[in-house]
Amino acid sequence: MPAHQLVPLPHSMPARPHQTYRFMKAHSEAQTPDRLLSVEGTSVQRGDGIAYPQRCARTEILKRTRQSIRALTGVLRVRDPWPAYTEGGAPHLSDPETGVAYFDIHLGAEEGVDHPVNVKLLARVAEDVENGLKSKAHLLSWMDAPDVNISQALVFELAKITWSGFKRVFDAERDDKKAKALARNARSSRWALRRDQKCHSLARAVDLYKERHGGNDPTPLLDVSMMSDEASGPEEDSGETKDEWKARMAGCLGMGELDPDVFKALQVFEVIRPNWRSDEYAAVLQELREIYASTLTAKQAQCMIFRVRTSGRTSDDPPAAAPYNFGFKSEWYEEFKEKETHCVYLGDWGNYEDPPGFGASVDVPDEPQGPDDVELEDENGE
């Protein structure tokens, strides 16, 4: 296996036409083997479907362009608002130590990223980032990859993507609807990452599960989209504040009233139970979770974030892929299959035979015959 090919799971995942296992994606030679990470390639705009060294380069460049834009404009912290640009006005900020004016950034320009103020800023960003990468080339193994070709032009194009991200924040700071949309998108990204991490964790328990269950392999059941979501705050429009929600979660964990400093540092996730999931499927996932937890060292266990599973928070959102037949509740399916919000997702539900060892595919041994059964067969001549 090439050094750059990452396949975090040691088990092969049975292919199902309707499912895509995002956490199993890996680079293969069939994926644009000779495409350079360059301004000519679509890899500038999208991170999917490119080689591992290219993804590393793209991720690192985007990170450095974010850092560079903040450093050059003086907007150093995420919670600091982006300034409005005034044509012909004085620079919005100066470095307090040197007195040198920071670069302007015009996030509200009609011309967008092509406004001269933004072009000037991003040109400097491209220069600084390229020089920084070259100075650290000996520490970045992917810099020597044949399909990675970094230039100021490439960095400039990726800096445009970073600028666009900051513009969305700038707009959200001035528009409540955009602020809510941005918050929802950010939450969706966090939840997707947690589902992905959870799927990886459960996969590490597969071997022990197979030992306990006569070789039954739960790997086909590990689909990222079917993992429970985990919230780090109250439901939207619930009227509950973050502190009120956290206090309620602490109560669910039996913590009682906490010292203010302890309460502030408390990290907790509220597990959202999917109403479509069957009890049998839930039991398999629960056992995998317990197995995984039993393999953690004391230090690893101490680093785990508390999870509340008893709050009663649920969701009727269907997963992106249809579960196996034993994996969903028939009564839930009957309730939602005709609804406009769900019918497009549930069209192929009930069409996927259970994997070996689960649901209808459990091997049931033949019942041993007793003496009476044998005599009856003899009398009938059968």
mmCIF file of C-alpha atoms in Angstrom:
data_model
loop_
_atom_site.group_PDB
_atom_site.id
_atom_site.type_symbol
_atom_site.label_atom_id
_atom_site.label_comp_id
_atom_site.label_asym_id
_atom_site.label_seq_id
_atom_site.Cartn_x
_atom_site.Cartn_y
_atom_site.Cartn_z
ATOM 1 C CA MET A 1 0.000 0.000 0.000
ATOM 2 C CA PRO A 2 1.450 3.432 -0.913
ATOM 3 C CA ALA A 3 2.485 5.548 2.040
ATOM 4 C CA HIS A 4 -0.015 8.235 1.112
ATOM 5 C CA GLN A 5 -3.028 5.914 0.955
ATOM 6 C CA LEU A 6 -5.053 6.148 4.125
ATOM 7 C CA VAL A 7 -7.649 3.498 4.883
ATOM 8 C CA PRO A 8 -8.413 3.859 8.588
ATOM 9 C CA LEU A 9 -10.525 0.719 8.836
ATOM 10 C CA PRO A 10 -8.934 -2.725 8.618
ATOM 11 C CA HIS A 11 -12.124 -4.343 7.355
ATOM 12 C CA SER A 12 -13.502 -4.433 3.854
ATOM 13 C CA MET A 13 -16.931 -2.856 3.601
ATOM 14 C CA PRO A 14 -19.483 -4.733 1.492
ATOM 15 C CA ALA A 15 -20.490 -2.542 -1.423
ATOM 16 C CA ARG A 16 -24.127 -1.523 -1.635
ATOM 17 C CA PRO A 17 -25.199 0.521 -4.669
ATOM 18 C CA HIS A 18 -27.174 3.047 -2.647
ATOM 19 C CA GLN A 19 -24.523 3.735 -0.020
ATOM 20 C CA THR A 20 -21.332 5.749 0.074
ATOM 21 C CA TYR A 21 -19.044 5.218 3.046
ATOM 22 C CA ARG A 22 -17.319 8.580 3.323
ATOM 23 C CA PHE A 23 -15.019 7.401 6.088
ATOM 24 C CA MET A 24 -13.662 4.645 3.837
ATOM 25 C CA LYS A 25 -12.615 6.895 0.937
ATOM 26 C CA ALA A 26 -9.007 6.506 -0.117
ATOM 27 C CA HIS A 27 -6.875 7.589 -3.016
ATOM 28 C CA SER A 28 -6.457 5.109 -5.836
ATOM 29 C CA GLU A 29 -4.359 5.294 -8.964
ATOM 30 C CA ALA A 30 -7.552 5.558 -11.017
ATOM 31 C CA GLN A 31 -8.235 9.007 -9.559
ATOM 32 C CA THR A 32 -6.618 11.564 -11.851
ATOM 33 C CA PRO A 33 -3.115 10.094 -11.309
ATOM 34 C CA ASP A 34 -1.282 12.724 -13.307
ATOM 35 C CA ARG A 35 -3.241 15.834 -12.326
ATOM 36 C CA LEU A 36 -1.200 18.494 -10.589
ATOM 37 C CA LEU A 37 -2.564 20.556 -7.746
ATOM 38 C CA SER A 38 -2.595 23.712 -9.833
ATOM 39 C CA VAL A 39 -4.769 26.615 -10.868
ATOM 40 C CA GLU A 40 -5.768 24.667 -13.975
ATOM 41 C CA GLY A 41 -7.251 21.755 -11.994
ATOM 42 C CA THR A 42 -10.652 21.554 -10.353
ATOM 43 C CA SER A 43 -8.770 20.558 -7.208
ATOM 44 C CA VAL A 44 -8.461 24.279 -6.453
ATOM 45 C CA GLN A 45 -12.197 24.537 -5.880
ATOM 46 C CA ARG A 46 -12.987 21.059 -4.552
ATOM 47 C CA GLY A 47 -11.159 18.785 -2.163
ATOM 48 C CA ASP A 48 -12.945 15.580 -3.204
ATOM 49 C CA GLY A 49 -11.546 13.063 -5.648
ATOM 50 C CA ILE A 50 -7.928 14.173 -5.509
ATOM 51 C CA ALA A 51 -4.821 12.357 -4.355
ATOM 52 C CA TYR A 52 -3.832 12.334 -0.713
ATOM 53 C CA PRO A 53 -0.739 14.586 -1.140
ATOM 54 C CA GLN A 54 -2.901 17.078 -3.029
ATOM 55 C CA ARG A 55 -5.487 17.089 -0.255
ATOM 56 C CA CYS A 56 -2.719 17.698 2.280
ATOM 57 C CA ALA A 57 -1.411 20.612 0.227
ATOM 58 C CA ARG A 58 -4.858 22.120 -0.259
ATOM 59 C CA THR A 59 -5.732 21.831 3.438
ATOM 60 C CA GLU A 60 -2.435 23.335 4.559
ATOM 61 C CA ILE A 61 -2.628 26.227 2.098
ATOM 62 C CA LEU A 62 -6.206 27.075 3.102
ATOM 63 C CA LYS A 63 -5.193 27.045 6.765
ATOM 64 C CA ARG A 64 -2.230 29.324 6.111
ATOM 65 C CA THR A 65 -4.267 31.741 3.997
ATOM 66 C CA ARG A 66 -6.766 32.084 6.858
ATOM 67 C CA GLN A 67 -3.966 32.818 9.282
ATOM 68 C CA SER A 68 -2.276 35.234 6.880
ATOM 69 C CA ILE A 69 -5.414 37.247 6.108
ATOM 70 C CA ARG A 70 -6.137 37.647 9.806
ATOM 71 C CA ALA A 71 -2.550 38.633 10.570
ATOM 72 C CA LEU A 72 -2.322 41.153 7.722
ATOM 73 C CA THR A 73 -5.694 42.779 8.486
ATOM 74 C CA GLY A 74 -5.372 42.760 12.284
ATOM 75 C CA VAL A 75 -8.593 40.767 12.772
ATOM 76 C CA LEU A 76 -6.778 38.169 14.818
ATOM 77 C CA ARG A 77 -9.543 36.384 16.720
ATOM 78 C CA VAL A 78 -12.592 34.551 15.457
ATOM 79 C CA ARG A 79 -14.853 36.599 17.715
ATOM 80 C CA ASP A 80 -13.473 39.919 16.366
ATOM 81 C CA PRO A 81 -15.852 41.525 13.833
ATOM 82 C CA TRP A 82 -14.735 42.218 10.294
ATOM 83 C CA PRO A 83 -14.454 45.961 9.593
ATOM 84 C CA ALA A 84 -16.425 47.821 6.949
ATOM 85 C CA TYR A 85 -14.215 49.377 4.302
ATOM 86 C CA THR A 86 -14.453 53.089 3.564
ATOM 87 C CA GLU A 87 -13.282 54.180 0.127
ATOM 88 C CA GLY A 88 -10.410 56.623 0.503
ATOM 89 C CA GLY A 89 -10.560 56.484 4.283
ATOM 90 C CA ALA A 90 -7.755 55.844 6.714
ATOM 91 C CA PRO A 91 -6.703 52.232 7.398
ATOM 92 C CA HIS A 92 -9.069 50.638 9.893
ATOM 93 C CA LEU A 93 -6.289 49.430 12.207
ATOM 94 C CA SER A 94 -2.600 49.765 12.897
ATOM 95 C CA ASP A 95 -0.225 47.328 14.549
ATOM 96 C CA PRO A 96 0.015 48.579 18.161
ATOM 97 C CA GLU A 97 3.644 47.499 18.430
ATOM 98 C CA THR A 98 5.008 48.901 15.158
ATOM 99 C CA GLY A 99 2.424 51.523 14.284
ATOM 100 C CA VAL A 100 2.347 50.168 10.735
ATOM 101 C CA ALA A 101 -1.100 50.183 9.180
ATOM 102 C CA TYR A 102 -2.716 46.821 8.572
ATOM 103 C CA PHE A 103 -3.958 45.877 5.123
ATOM 104 C CA ASP A 104 -7.531 46.804 4.281
ATOM 105 C CA ILE A 105 -10.058 44.159 3.295
ATOM 106 C CA HIS A 106 -13.248 45.015 1.417
ATOM 107 C CA LEU A 107 -15.702 42.216 2.153
ATOM 108 C CA GLY A 108 -18.693 44.284 1.044
ATOM 109 C CA ALA A 109 -17.342 45.200 -2.395
ATOM 110 C CA GLU A 110 -19.688 44.853 -5.359
ATOM 111 C CA GLU A 111 -16.761 43.485 -7.355
ATOM 112 C CA GLY A 112 -16.243 40.905 -4.637
ATOM 113 C CA VAL A 113 -12.803 39.393 -4.352
ATOM 114 C CA ASP A 114 -11.683 41.177 -7.526
ATOM 115 C CA HIS A 115 -11.845 44.632 -5.923
ATOM 116 C CA PRO A 116 -8.344 46.231 -6.022
ATOM 117 C CA VAL A 117 -8.178 46.358 -2.227
ATOM 118 C CA ASN A 118 -8.768 42.610 -2.008
ATOM 119 C CA VAL A 119 -6.407 41.815 -4.890
ATOM 120 C CA LYS A 120 -3.642 43.754 -3.130
ATOM 121 C CA LEU A 121 -4.274 41.878 0.131
ATOM 122 C CA LEU A 122 -4.434 38.414 -1.446
ATOM 123 C CA ALA A 123 -1.320 39.037 -3.529
ATOM 124 C CA ARG A 124 0.586 39.664 -0.306
ATOM 125 C CA VAL A 125 -1.052 36.607 1.284
ATOM 126 C CA ALA A 126 0.039 34.450 -1.657
ATOM 127 C CA GLU A 127 3.607 35.691 -1.383
ATOM 128 C CA ASP A 128 3.817 35.144 2.371
ATOM 129 C CA VAL A 129 2.206 31.692 2.291
ATOM 130 C CA GLU A 130 4.364 30.438 -0.568
ATOM 131 C CA ASN A 131 7.524 31.624 1.187
ATOM 132 C CA GLY A 132 6.370 30.032 4.424
ATOM 133 C CA LEU A 133 5.717 26.700 2.756
ATOM 134 C CA LYS A 134 9.102 26.692 1.061
ATOM 135 C CA SER A 135 10.847 27.398 4.366
ATOM 136 C CA LYS A 136 9.072 24.411 5.941
ATOM 137 C CA ALA A 137 9.353 22.099 2.930
ATOM 138 C CA HIS A 138 11.656 19.713 4.806
ATOM 139 C CA LEU A 139 8.907 19.164 7.384
ATOM 140 C CA LEU A 140 6.103 18.572 4.872
ATOM 141 C CA SER A 141 6.489 15.198 3.184
ATOM 142 C CA TRP A 142 3.834 15.909 0.562
ATOM 143 C CA MET A 143 5.823 18.889 -0.784
ATOM 144 C CA ASP A 144 8.013 16.437 -2.720
ATOM 145 C CA ALA A 145 5.070 14.549 -4.245
ATOM 146 C CA PRO A 146 5.155 14.551 -8.074
ATOM 147 C CA ASP A 147 1.495 15.605 -8.292
ATOM 148 C CA VAL A 148 1.904 18.697 -6.068
ATOM 149 C CA ASN A 149 3.103 21.900 -7.730
ATOM 150 C CA ILE A 150 2.741 24.926 -5.457
ATOM 151 C CA SER A 151 3.030 28.449 -6.826
ATOM 152 C CA GLN A 152 1.908 31.945 -5.853
ATOM 153 C CA ALA A 153 -0.818 31.688 -8.485
ATOM 154 C CA LEU A 154 -2.194 28.568 -6.819
ATOM 155 C CA VAL A 155 -2.059 30.107 -3.350
ATOM 156 C CA PHE A 156 -3.796 33.227 -4.675
ATOM 157 C CA GLU A 157 -6.689 31.123 -6.041
ATOM 158 C CA LEU A 158 -7.089 29.255 -2.760
ATOM 159 C CA ALA A 159 -6.903 32.551 -0.858
ATOM 160 C CA LYS A 160 -9.997 33.606 -2.824
ATOM 161 C CA ILE A 161 -11.847 30.659 -1.290
ATOM 162 C CA THR A 162 -10.738 31.776 2.163
ATOM 163 C CA TRP A 163 -11.846 35.346 1.406
ATOM 164 C CA SER A 164 -15.293 34.042 0.401
ATOM 165 C CA GLY A 165 -15.600 32.265 3.741
ATOM 166 C CA PHE A 166 -14.801 35.469 5.608
ATOM 167 C CA LYS A 167 -17.335 37.328 3.472
ATOM 168 C CA ARG A 168 -20.078 34.950 4.637
ATOM 169 C CA VAL A 169 -19.173 35.790 8.229
ATOM 170 C CA PHE A 170 -19.077 39.514 7.378
ATOM 171 C CA ASP A 171 -22.570 39.304 5.861
ATOM 172 C CA ALA A 172 -23.881 37.305 8.810
ATOM 173 C CA GLU A 173 -22.645 39.971 11.212
ATOM 174 C CA ARG A 174 -24.998 42.406 9.452
ATOM 175 C CA ASP A 175 -28.007 40.207 8.636
ATOM 176 C CA ASP A 176 -29.913 38.047 11.143
ATOM 177 C CA LYS A 177 -31.204 35.628 8.498
ATOM 178 C CA LYS A 178 -27.717 35.072 7.136
ATOM 179 C CA ALA A 179 -26.412 34.708 10.673
ATOM 180 C CA LYS A 180 -28.908 31.925 11.377
ATOM 181 C CA ALA A 181 -28.103 30.209 8.085
ATOM 182 C CA LEU A 182 -24.387 30.403 8.818
ATOM 183 C CA ALA A 183 -24.939 28.977 12.303
ATOM 184 C CA ARG A 184 -26.980 26.088 10.883
ATOM 185 C CA ASN A 185 -24.307 25.301 8.310
ATOM 186 C CA ALA A 186 -21.617 25.364 10.978
ATOM 187 C CA ARG A 187 -23.692 23.076 13.184
ATOM 188 C CA SER A 188 -24.270 20.652 10.308
ATOM 189 C CA SER A 189 -20.525 20.487 9.698
ATOM 190 C CA ARG A 190 -19.814 19.793 13.369
ATOM 191 C CA TRP A 191 -22.477 17.090 13.522
ATOM 192 C CA ALA A 192 -21.175 15.443 10.362
ATOM 193 C CA LEU A 193 -17.672 15.357 11.822
ATOM 194 C CA ARG A 194 -18.946 13.774 15.041
ATOM 195 C CA ARG A 195 -20.847 11.104 13.092
ATOM 196 C CA ASP A 196 -17.696 10.349 11.152
ATOM 197 C CA GLN A 197 -15.607 10.084 14.321
ATOM 198 C CA LYS A 198 -18.214 7.879 15.975
ATOM 199 C CA CYS A 199 -18.240 5.515 13.006
ATOM 200 C CA HIS A 200 -14.457 5.208 13.191
ATOM 201 C CA SER A 201 -14.643 4.454 16.925
ATOM 202 C CA LEU A 202 -17.281 1.733 16.524
ATOM 203 C CA ALA A 203 -15.280 0.149 13.712
ATOM 204 C CA ARG A 204 -12.433 -0.452 16.147
ATOM 205 C CA ALA A 205 -14.743 -2.703 18.162
ATOM 206 C CA VAL A 206 -15.648 -4.992 15.254
ATOM 207 C CA ASP A 207 -13.075 -7.721 15.920
ATOM 208 C CA LEU A 208 -14.109 -8.171 19.557
ATOM 209 C CA TYR A 209 -17.779 -8.140 18.539
ATOM 210 C CA LYS A 210 -17.123 -10.939 16.045
ATOM 211 C CA GLU A 211 -15.375 -12.974 18.730
ATOM 212 C CA ARG A 212 -18.411 -12.645 20.993
ATOM 213 C CA HIS A 213 -20.949 -13.495 18.287
ATOM 214 C CA GLY A 214 -19.515 -16.436 16.427
ATOM 215 C CA GLY A 215 -17.986 -14.406 13.618
ATOM 216 C CA ASN A 216 -21.015 -12.250 12.821
ATOM 217 C CA ASP A 217 -19.558 -9.139 11.208
ATOM 218 C CA PRO A 218 -21.333 -5.818 11.996
ATOM 219 C CA THR A 219 -19.167 -3.838 9.583
ATOM 220 C CA PRO A 220 -21.957 -3.454 6.952
ATOM 221 C CA LEU A 221 -24.042 -1.714 9.612
ATOM 222 C CA LEU A 222 -21.475 1.048 10.122
ATOM 223 C CA ASP A 223 -22.685 3.823 7.873
ATOM 224 C CA VAL A 224 -21.750 7.391 8.789
ATOM 225 C CA SER A 225 -25.185 8.776 7.951
ATOM 226 C CA MET A 226 -26.867 6.328 10.340
ATOM 227 C CA MET A 227 -24.959 7.399 13.425
ATOM 228 C CA SER A 228 -26.836 9.411 16.057
ATOM 229 C CA ASP A 229 -26.248 13.143 15.984
ATOM 230 C CA GLU A 230 -24.713 14.768 19.057
ATOM 231 C CA ALA A 231 -25.695 18.328 19.950
ATOM 232 C CA SER A 232 -23.540 20.739 21.927
ATOM 233 C CA GLY A 233 -26.391 23.145 22.638
ATOM 234 C CA PRO A 234 -30.172 23.474 22.867
ATOM 235 C CA GLU A 235 -32.600 22.938 20.031
ATOM 236 C CA GLU A 236 -33.020 25.868 17.677
ATOM 237 C CA ASP A 237 -35.909 28.184 18.631
ATOM 238 C CA SER A 238 -36.438 26.272 21.885
ATOM 239 C CA GLY A 239 -35.998 29.428 23.944
ATOM 240 C CA GLU A 240 -33.453 27.654 26.126
ATOM 241 C CA THR A 241 -30.106 29.375 26.618
ATOM 242 C CA LYS A 242 -26.792 27.532 26.296
ATOM 243 C CA ASP A 243 -26.196 27.790 30.067
ATOM 244 C CA GLU A 244 -29.701 26.529 30.835
ATOM 245 C CA TRP A 245 -29.173 23.624 28.476
ATOM 246 C CA LYS A 246 -25.790 22.807 29.992
ATOM 247 C CA ALA A 247 -27.257 22.891 33.523
ATOM 248 C CA ARG A 248 -30.003 20.502 32.412
ATOM 249 C CA MET A 249 -27.439 18.153 30.869
ATOM 250 C CA ALA A 250 -25.395 18.240 34.074
ATOM 251 C CA GLY A 251 -28.553 17.253 35.926
ATOM 252 C CA CYS A 252 -29.111 14.320 33.566
ATOM 253 C CA LEU A 253 -25.571 13.196 34.393
ATOM 254 C CA GLY A 254 -26.315 13.420 38.116
ATOM 255 C CA MET A 255 -23.803 16.206 38.706
ATOM 256 C CA GLY A 256 -26.064 18.545 40.634
ATOM 257 C CA GLU A 257 -24.994 22.164 41.143
ATOM 258 C CA LEU A 258 -21.440 22.776 39.980
ATOM 259 C CA ASP A 259 -18.765 25.282 40.929
ATOM 260 C CA PRO A 260 -18.846 28.159 38.376
ATOM 261 C CA ASP A 261 -15.374 27.345 37.055
ATOM 262 C CA VAL A 262 -16.226 23.654 36.712
ATOM 263 C CA PHE A 263 -19.512 24.512 35.014
ATOM 264 C CA LYS A 264 -17.769 26.810 32.543
ATOM 265 C CA ALA A 265 -15.242 24.128 31.594
ATOM 266 C CA LEU A 266 -17.845 21.350 31.331
ATOM 267 C CA GLN A 267 -18.114 19.825 27.869
ATOM 268 C CA VAL A 268 -21.129 17.695 27.103
ATOM 269 C CA PHE A 269 -22.964 16.310 24.066
ATOM 270 C CA GLU A 270 -26.662 15.518 23.981
ATOM 271 C CA VAL A 271 -27.250 12.377 21.927
ATOM 272 C CA ILE A 272 -30.239 12.723 19.593
ATOM 273 C CA ARG A 273 -32.017 9.397 19.184
ATOM 274 C CA PRO A 274 -33.210 8.708 15.604
ATOM 275 C CA ASN A 275 -36.822 7.556 15.735
ATOM 276 C CA TRP A 276 -36.480 5.444 12.576
ATOM 277 C CA ARG A 277 -33.851 3.093 14.068
ATOM 278 C CA SER A 278 -35.033 -0.337 15.239
ATOM 279 C CA ASP A 279 -34.290 -1.673 18.716
ATOM 280 C CA GLU A 280 -32.237 -4.533 17.269
ATOM 281 C CA TYR A 281 -30.030 -2.199 15.257
ATOM 282 C CA ALA A 282 -29.692 0.129 18.247
ATOM 283 C CA ALA A 283 -28.611 -2.813 20.423
ATOM 284 C CA VAL A 284 -25.813 -3.720 17.999
ATOM 285 C CA LEU A 285 -24.502 -0.151 17.969
ATOM 286 C CA GLN A 286 -24.753 0.057 21.741
ATOM 287 C CA GLU A 287 -22.709 -3.112 22.182
ATOM 288 C CA LEU A 288 -20.076 -1.835 19.781
ATOM 289 C CA ARG A 289 -19.937 1.401 21.762
ATOM 290 C CA GLU A 290 -19.510 -0.500 25.026
ATOM 291 C CA ILE A 291 -16.778 -2.681 23.543
ATOM 292 C CA TYR A 292 -14.939 0.373 22.260
ATOM 293 C CA ALA A 293 -15.194 2.085 25.653
ATOM 294 C CA SER A 294 -13.776 -1.018 27.361
ATOM 295 C CA THR A 295 -10.641 -0.837 25.198
ATOM 296 C CA LEU A 296 -9.738 2.724 26.211
ATOM 297 C CA THR A 297 -6.931 3.396 28.657
ATOM 298 C CA ALA A 298 -7.701 5.392 31.790
ATOM 299 C CA LYS A 299 -6.099 8.453 30.229
ATOM 300 C CA GLN A 300 -8.104 8.077 27.025
ATOM 301 C CA ALA A 301 -11.331 7.623 28.978
ATOM 302 C CA GLN A 302 -10.669 10.802 30.959
ATOM 303 C CA CYS A 303 -10.423 12.747 27.694
ATOM 304 C CA MET A 304 -13.851 11.592 26.513
ATOM 305 C CA ILE A 305 -16.591 14.211 26.451
ATOM 306 C CA PHE A 306 -19.648 13.439 28.579
ATOM 307 C CA ARG A 307 -22.647 12.263 26.572
ATOM 308 C CA VAL A 308 -26.259 12.467 27.718
ATOM 309 C CA ARG A 309 -28.456 9.721 26.272
ATOM 310 C CA THR A 310 -31.450 10.066 28.601
ATOM 311 C CA SER A 311 -32.738 13.566 27.826
ATOM 312 C CA GLY A 312 -35.414 12.317 25.436
ATOM 313 C CA ARG A 313 -34.256 14.409 22.481
ATOM 314 C CA THR A 314 -35.162 12.648 19.244
ATOM 315 C CA SER A 315 -35.278 13.271 15.521
ATOM 316 C CA ASP A 316 -37.386 12.053 12.609
ATOM 317 C CA ASP A 317 -34.758 13.003 10.031
ATOM 318 C CA PRO A 318 -33.971 9.955 7.853
ATOM 319 C CA PRO A 319 -30.384 8.917 7.083
ATOM 320 C CA ALA A 320 -28.845 9.615 3.684
ATOM 321 C CA ALA A 321 -28.838 5.901 2.832
ATOM 322 C CA ALA A 322 -31.477 3.223 3.350
ATOM 323 C CA PRO A 323 -30.772 0.884 6.276
ATOM 324 C CA TYR A 324 -30.967 -2.876 6.030
ATOM 325 C CA ASN A 325 -34.464 -4.231 6.487
ATOM 326 C CA PHE A 326 -34.043 -5.150 10.150
ATOM 327 C CA GLY A 327 -32.573 -1.723 10.916
ATOM 328 C CA PHE A 328 -35.706 0.432 10.794
ATOM 329 C CA LYS A 329 -39.062 0.455 12.547
ATOM 330 C CA SER A 330 -41.908 -0.503 10.240
ATOM 331 C CA GLU A 331 -44.382 1.700 12.138
ATOM 332 C CA TRP A 332 -42.133 4.749 11.669
ATOM 333 C CA TYR A 333 -41.754 3.945 7.977
ATOM 334 C CA GLU A 334 -45.525 3.627 7.503
ATOM 335 C CA GLU A 335 -46.045 6.992 9.182
ATOM 336 C CA PHE A 336 -43.525 8.911 7.085
ATOM 337 C CA LYS A 337 -43.295 7.132 3.707
ATOM 338 C CA GLU A 338 -45.958 9.311 2.052
ATOM 339 C CA LYS A 339 -44.924 12.640 3.574
ATOM 340 C CA GLU A 340 -43.426 15.177 1.185
ATOM 341 C CA THR A 341 -40.515 15.779 3.538
ATOM 342 C CA HIS A 342 -39.540 12.093 3.610
ATOM 343 C CA CYS A 343 -40.870 10.190 0.592
ATOM 344 C CA VAL A 344 -37.894 11.011 -1.629
ATOM 345 C CA TYR A 345 -35.544 9.494 0.967
ATOM 346 C CA LEU A 346 -37.617 6.397 1.738
ATOM 347 C CA GLY A 347 -38.259 5.149 -1.788
ATOM 348 C CA ASP A 348 -35.916 2.153 -1.556
ATOM 349 C CA TRP A 349 -36.438 1.271 2.095
ATOM 350 C CA GLY A 350 -37.321 -2.371 2.653
ATOM 351 C CA ASN A 351 -35.333 -3.559 -0.373
ATOM 352 C CA TYR A 352 -32.073 -4.522 1.327
ATOM 353 C CA GLU A 353 -31.678 -8.017 2.677
ATOM 354 C CA ASP A 354 -30.153 -8.211 6.137
ATOM 355 C CA PRO A 355 -26.449 -9.077 6.298
ATOM 356 C CA PRO A 356 -25.493 -12.511 7.664
ATOM 357 C CA GLY A 357 -26.064 -12.832 11.391
ATOM 358 C CA PHE A 358 -28.585 -10.005 11.709
ATOM 359 C CA GLY A 359 -32.348 -9.649 11.447
ATOM 360 C CA ALA A 360 -33.932 -12.173 9.115
ATOM 361 C CA SER A 361 -30.503 -13.565 8.186
ATOM 362 C CA VAL A 362 -29.772 -14.984 11.635
ATOM 363 C CA ASP A 363 -28.972 -18.673 11.317
ATOM 364 C CA VAL A 364 -31.564 -20.650 13.296
ATOM 365 C CA PRO A 365 -30.376 -24.212 14.009
ATOM 366 C CA ASP A 366 -32.748 -27.054 13.196
ATOM 367 C CA GLU A 367 -34.584 -28.365 16.252
ATOM 368 C CA PRO A 368 -33.367 -31.831 17.264
ATOM 369 C CA GLN A 369 -35.838 -34.599 16.633
ATOM 370 C CA GLY A 370 -37.232 -36.542 19.598
ATOM 371 C CA PRO A 371 -38.163 -40.250 19.686
ATOM 372 C CA ASP A 372 -41.839 -39.524 18.986
ATOM 373 C CA ASP A 373 -40.950 -37.628 15.827
ATOM 374 C CA VAL A 374 -38.867 -40.525 14.521
ATOM 375 C CA GLU A 375 -41.640 -43.077 15.183
ATOM 376 C CA LEU A 376 -44.184 -40.856 13.451
ATOM 377 C CA GLU A 377 -42.016 -40.586 10.365
ATOM 378 C CA ASP A 378 -41.550 -44.379 10.311
ATOM 379 C CA GLU A 379 -45.284 -45.034 10.545
ATOM 380 C CA ASN A 380 -46.002 -42.672 7.669
ATOM 381 C CA GLY A 381 -43.284 -44.238 5.626
ATOM 382 C CA GLU A 382 -41.488 -40.953 5.200
#
